[in-house]
Tab-separated table of N, CA and C in Angstrom:
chain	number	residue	atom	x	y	z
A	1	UNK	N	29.926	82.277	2.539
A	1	UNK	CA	29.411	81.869	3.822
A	1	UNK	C	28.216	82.743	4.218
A	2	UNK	N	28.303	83.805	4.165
A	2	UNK	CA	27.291	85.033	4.595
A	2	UNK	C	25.954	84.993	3.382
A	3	UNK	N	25.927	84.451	2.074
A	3	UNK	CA	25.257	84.111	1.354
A	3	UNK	C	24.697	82.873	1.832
A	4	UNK	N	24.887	81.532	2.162
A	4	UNK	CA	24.798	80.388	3.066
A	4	UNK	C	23.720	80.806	3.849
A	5	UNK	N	24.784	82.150	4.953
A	5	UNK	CA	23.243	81.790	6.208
A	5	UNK	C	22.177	82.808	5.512
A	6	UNK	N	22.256	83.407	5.136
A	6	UNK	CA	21.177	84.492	4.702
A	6	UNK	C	19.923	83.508	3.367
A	7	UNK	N	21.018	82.419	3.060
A	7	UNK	CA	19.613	81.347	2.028
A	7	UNK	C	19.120	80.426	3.134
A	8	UNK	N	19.803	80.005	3.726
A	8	UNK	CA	19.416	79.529	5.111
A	8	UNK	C	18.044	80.253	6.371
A	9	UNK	N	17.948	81.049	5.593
A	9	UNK	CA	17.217	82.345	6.556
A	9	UNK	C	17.294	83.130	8.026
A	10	UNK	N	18.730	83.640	7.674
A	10	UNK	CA	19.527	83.981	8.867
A	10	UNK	C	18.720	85.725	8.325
A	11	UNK	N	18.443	86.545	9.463
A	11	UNK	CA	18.650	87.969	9.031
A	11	UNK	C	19.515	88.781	9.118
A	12	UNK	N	19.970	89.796	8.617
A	12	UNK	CA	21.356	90.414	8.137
A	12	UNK	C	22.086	90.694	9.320
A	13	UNK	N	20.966	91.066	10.531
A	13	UNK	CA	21.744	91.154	11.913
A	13	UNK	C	21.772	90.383	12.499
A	14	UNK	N	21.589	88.941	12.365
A	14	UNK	CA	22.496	87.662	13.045
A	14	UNK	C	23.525	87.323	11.990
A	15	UNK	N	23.450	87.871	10.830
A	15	UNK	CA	24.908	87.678	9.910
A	15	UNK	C	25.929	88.453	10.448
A	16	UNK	N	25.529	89.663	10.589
A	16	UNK	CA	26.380	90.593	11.108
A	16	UNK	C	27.071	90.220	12.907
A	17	UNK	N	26.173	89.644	13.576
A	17	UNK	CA	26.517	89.289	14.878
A	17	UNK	C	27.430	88.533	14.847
A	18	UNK	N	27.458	86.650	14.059
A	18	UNK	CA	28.026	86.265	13.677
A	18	UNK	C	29.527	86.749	13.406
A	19	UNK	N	29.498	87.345	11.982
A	19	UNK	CA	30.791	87.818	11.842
A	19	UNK	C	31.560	88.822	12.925
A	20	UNK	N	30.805	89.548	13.817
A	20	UNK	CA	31.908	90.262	15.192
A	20	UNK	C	31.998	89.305	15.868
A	21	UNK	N	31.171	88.157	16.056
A	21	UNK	CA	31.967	87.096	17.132
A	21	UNK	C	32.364	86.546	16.721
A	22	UNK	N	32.677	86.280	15.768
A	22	UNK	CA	34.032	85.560	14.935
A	22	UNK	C	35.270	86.111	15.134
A	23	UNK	N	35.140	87.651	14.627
A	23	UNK	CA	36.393	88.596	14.693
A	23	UNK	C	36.570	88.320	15.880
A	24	UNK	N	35.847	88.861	16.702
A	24	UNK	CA	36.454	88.861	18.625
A	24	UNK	C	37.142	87.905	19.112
A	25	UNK	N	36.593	86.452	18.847
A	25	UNK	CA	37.379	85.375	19.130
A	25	UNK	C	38.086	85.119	18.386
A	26	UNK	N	38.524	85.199	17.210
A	26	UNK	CA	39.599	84.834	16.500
A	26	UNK	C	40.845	86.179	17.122
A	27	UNK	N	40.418	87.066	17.003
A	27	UNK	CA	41.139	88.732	17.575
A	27	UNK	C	41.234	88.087	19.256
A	28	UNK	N	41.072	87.243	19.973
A	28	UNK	CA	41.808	87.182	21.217
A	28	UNK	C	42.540	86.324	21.352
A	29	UNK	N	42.167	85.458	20.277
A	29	UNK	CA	42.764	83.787	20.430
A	29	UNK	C	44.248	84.115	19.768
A	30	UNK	N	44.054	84.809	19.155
A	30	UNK	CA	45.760	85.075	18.194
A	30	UNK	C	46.339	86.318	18.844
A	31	UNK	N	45.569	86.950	19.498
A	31	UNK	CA	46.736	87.678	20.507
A	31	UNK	C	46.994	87.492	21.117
A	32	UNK	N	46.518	85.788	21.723
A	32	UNK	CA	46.734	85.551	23.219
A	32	UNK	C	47.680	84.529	23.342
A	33	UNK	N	47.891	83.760	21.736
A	33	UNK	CA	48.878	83.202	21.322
A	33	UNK	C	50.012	83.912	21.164
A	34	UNK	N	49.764	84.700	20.069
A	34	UNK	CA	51.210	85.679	19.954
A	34	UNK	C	51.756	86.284	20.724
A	35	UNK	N	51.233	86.720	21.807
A	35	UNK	CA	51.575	86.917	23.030
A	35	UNK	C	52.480	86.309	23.841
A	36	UNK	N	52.016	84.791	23.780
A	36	UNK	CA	52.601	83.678	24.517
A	36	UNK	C	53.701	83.429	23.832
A	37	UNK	N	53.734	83.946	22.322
A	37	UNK	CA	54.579	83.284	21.201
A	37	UNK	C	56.032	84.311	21.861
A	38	UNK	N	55.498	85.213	21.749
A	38	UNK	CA	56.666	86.473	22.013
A	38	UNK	C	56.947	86.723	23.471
A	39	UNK	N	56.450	86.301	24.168
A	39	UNK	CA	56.918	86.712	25.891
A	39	UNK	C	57.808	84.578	26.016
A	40	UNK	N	57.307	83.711	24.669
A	40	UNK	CA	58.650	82.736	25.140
A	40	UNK	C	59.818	82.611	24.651
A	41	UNK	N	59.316	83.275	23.373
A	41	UNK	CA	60.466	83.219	22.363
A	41	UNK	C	61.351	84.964	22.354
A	42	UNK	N	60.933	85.521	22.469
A	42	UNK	CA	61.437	87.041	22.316
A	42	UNK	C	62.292	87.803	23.535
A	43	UNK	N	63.188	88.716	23.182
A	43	UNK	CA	63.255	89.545	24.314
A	43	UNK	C	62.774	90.174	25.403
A	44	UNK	N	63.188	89.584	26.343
A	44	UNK	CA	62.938	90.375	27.696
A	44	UNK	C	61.816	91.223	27.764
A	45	UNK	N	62.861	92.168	27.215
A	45	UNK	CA	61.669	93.829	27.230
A	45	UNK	C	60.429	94.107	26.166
A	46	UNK	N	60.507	93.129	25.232
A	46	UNK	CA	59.919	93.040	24.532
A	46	UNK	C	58.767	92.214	25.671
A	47	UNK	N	59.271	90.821	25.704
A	47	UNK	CA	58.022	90.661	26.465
A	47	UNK	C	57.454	91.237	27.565
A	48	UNK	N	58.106	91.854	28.484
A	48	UNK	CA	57.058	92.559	29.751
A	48	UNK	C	56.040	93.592	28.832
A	49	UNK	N	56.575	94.596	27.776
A	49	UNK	CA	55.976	95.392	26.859
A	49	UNK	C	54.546	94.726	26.514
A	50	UNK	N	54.617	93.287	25.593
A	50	UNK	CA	53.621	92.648	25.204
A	50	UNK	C	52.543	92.625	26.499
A	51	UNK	N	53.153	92.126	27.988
A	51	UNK	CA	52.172	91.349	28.658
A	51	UNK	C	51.607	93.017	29.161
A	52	UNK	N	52.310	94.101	29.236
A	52	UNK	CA	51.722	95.008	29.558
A	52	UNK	C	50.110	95.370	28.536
A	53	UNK	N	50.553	95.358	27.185
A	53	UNK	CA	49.705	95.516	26.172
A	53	UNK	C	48.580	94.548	26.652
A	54	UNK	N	48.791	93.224	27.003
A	54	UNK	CA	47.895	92.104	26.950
A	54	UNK	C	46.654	92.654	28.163
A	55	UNK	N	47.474	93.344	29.392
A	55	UNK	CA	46.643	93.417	30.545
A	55	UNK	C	45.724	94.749	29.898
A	56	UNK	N	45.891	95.638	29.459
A	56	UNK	CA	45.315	96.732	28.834
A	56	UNK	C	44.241	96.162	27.874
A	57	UNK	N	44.646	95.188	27.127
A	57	UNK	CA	43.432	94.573	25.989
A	57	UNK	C	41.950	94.253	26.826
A	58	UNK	N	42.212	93.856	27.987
A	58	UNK	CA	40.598	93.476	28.604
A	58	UNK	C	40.139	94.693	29.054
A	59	UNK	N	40.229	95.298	29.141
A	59	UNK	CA	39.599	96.821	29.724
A	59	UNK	C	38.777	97.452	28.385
A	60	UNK	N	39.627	97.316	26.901
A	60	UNK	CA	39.680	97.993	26.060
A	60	UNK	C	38.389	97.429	25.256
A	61	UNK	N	38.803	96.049	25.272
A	61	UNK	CA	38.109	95.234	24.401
A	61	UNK	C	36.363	95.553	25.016
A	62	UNK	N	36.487	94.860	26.628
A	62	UNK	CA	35.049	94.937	26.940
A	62	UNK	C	34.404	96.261	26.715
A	63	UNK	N	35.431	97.364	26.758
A	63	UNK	CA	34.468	99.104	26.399
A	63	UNK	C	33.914	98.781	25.583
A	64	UNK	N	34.434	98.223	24.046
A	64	UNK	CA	34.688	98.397	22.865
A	64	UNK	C	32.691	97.341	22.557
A	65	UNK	N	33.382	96.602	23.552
A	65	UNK	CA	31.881	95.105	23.015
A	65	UNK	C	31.049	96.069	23.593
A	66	UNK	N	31.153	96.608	24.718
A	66	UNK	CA	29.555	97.176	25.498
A	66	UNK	C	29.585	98.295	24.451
A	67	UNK	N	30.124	99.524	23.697
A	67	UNK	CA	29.434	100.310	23.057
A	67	UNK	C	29.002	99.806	21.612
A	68	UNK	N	29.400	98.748	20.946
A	68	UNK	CA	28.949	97.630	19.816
A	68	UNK	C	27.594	97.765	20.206
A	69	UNK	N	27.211	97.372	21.754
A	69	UNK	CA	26.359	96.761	22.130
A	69	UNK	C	25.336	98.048	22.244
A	70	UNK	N	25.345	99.223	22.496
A	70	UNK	CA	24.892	100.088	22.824
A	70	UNK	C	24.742	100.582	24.321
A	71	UNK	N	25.520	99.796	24.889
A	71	UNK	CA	25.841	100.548	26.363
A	71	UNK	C	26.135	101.625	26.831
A	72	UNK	N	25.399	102.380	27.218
A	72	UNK	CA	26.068	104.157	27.281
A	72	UNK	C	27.148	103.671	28.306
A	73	UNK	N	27.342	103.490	29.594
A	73	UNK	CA	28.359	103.375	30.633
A	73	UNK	C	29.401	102.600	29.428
A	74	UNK	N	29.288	102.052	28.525
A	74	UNK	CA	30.824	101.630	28.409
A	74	UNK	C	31.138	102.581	27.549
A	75	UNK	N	30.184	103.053	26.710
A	75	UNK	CA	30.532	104.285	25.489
A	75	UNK	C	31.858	105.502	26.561
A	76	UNK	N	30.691	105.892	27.665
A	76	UNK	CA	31.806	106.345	27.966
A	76	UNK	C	32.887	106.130	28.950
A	77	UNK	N	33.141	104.853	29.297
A	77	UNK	CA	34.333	104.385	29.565
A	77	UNK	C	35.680	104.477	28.632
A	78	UNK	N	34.879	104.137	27.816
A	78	UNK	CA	35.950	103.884	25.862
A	78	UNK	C	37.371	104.887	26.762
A	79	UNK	N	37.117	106.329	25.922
A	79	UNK	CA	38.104	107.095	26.528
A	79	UNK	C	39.339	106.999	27.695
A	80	UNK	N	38.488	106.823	28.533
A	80	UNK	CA	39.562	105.924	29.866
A	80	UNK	C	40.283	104.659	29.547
A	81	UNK	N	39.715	103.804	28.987
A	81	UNK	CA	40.275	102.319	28.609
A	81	UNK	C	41.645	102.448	27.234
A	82	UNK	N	40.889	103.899	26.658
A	82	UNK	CA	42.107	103.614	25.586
A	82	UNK	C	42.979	104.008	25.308
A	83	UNK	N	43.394	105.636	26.128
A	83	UNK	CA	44.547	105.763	26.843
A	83	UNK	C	45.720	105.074	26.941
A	84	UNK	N	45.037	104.048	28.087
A	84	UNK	CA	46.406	103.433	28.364
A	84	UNK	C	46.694	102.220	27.790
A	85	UNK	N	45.575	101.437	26.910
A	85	UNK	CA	45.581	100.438	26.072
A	85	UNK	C	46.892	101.256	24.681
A	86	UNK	N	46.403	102.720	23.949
A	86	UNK	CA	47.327	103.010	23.537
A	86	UNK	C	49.054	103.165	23.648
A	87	UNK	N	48.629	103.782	25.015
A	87	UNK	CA	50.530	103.712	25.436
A	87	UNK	C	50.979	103.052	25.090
A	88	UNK	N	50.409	101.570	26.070
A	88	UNK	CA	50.975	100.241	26.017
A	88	UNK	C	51.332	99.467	24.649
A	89	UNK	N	50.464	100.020	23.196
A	89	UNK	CA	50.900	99.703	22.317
A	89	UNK	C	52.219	100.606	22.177
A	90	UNK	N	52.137	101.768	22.479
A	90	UNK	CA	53.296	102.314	21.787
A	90	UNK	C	54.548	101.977	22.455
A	91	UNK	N	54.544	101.926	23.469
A	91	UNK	CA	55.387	101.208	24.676
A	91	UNK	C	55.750	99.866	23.965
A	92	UNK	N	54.850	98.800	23.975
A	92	UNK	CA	55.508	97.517	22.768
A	92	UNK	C	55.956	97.511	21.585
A	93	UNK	N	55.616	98.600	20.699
A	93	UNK	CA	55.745	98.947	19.852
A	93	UNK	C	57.671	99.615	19.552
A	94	UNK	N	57.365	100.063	20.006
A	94	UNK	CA	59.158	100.900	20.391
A	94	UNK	C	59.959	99.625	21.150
A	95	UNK	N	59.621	98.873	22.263
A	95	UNK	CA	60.342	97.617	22.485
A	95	UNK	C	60.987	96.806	21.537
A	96	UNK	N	59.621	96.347	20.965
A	96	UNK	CA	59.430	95.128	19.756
A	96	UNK	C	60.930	96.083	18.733
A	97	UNK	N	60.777	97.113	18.481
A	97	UNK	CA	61.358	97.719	17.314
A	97	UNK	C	62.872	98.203	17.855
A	98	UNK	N	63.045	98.472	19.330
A	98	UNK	CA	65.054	98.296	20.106
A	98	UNK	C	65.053	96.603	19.632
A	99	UNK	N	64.681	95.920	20.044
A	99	UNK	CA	65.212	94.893	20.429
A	99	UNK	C	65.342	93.971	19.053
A	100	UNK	N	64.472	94.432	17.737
A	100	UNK	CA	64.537	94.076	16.391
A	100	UNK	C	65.886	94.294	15.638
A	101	UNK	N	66.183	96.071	16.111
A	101	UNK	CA	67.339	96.352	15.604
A	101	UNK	C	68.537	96.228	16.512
A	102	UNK	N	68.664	95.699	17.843
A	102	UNK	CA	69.762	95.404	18.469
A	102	UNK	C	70.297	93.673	17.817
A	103	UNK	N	68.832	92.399	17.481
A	103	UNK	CA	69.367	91.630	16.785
A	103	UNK	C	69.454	91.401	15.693
């Protein structure tokens, strides 16, 4: 595909753009499913865990696009955003993994 646009006469940094907005939207669309998948189908605590993780992902994500982007204000936001984006994984993480071995 990346051979495609580049004979096509794409330059390497709209190939490259391309492929992070691919990742990004494919990376929200399937967490935002699995998300939904596991807060209908899953435990309780498991799901508040997930939706906690989920509310943390937009803080994290947009740092993440603005320093991609070269934004100093989000560069240093990053730090603040990922904090508690981390917890919250580890927080789901330890949920997901009681409630695996309780069934």
């Amino acid at each position: 595909m990346f051979a495609l646009l580049r004979a096509v006469g794409a330059r390497g940094r709209q190939v490259r753009s391309a492929v992070i907005a691919e990742a990004a939207v494919l990376g929200l669309v399937g967490g935002t499913v699995g998300t939904a998948a596991g807060v209908a189908l899953g435990p309780p605590e498991a799901a508040a865990a997930a939706l906690a993780l989920q509310r943390t992902t937009g803080t994290f994500y947009r740092c993440v696009k603005g320093a991609m982007e070269g934004d100093s204000e989000a560069q240093q936001e990053f730090g603040s955003a990922f904090s508690p984006f981390w917890k919250a994984l580890e927080d789901f993480i330890d949920a997901a993994r009681a409630a695996h071995q309780e069934g």
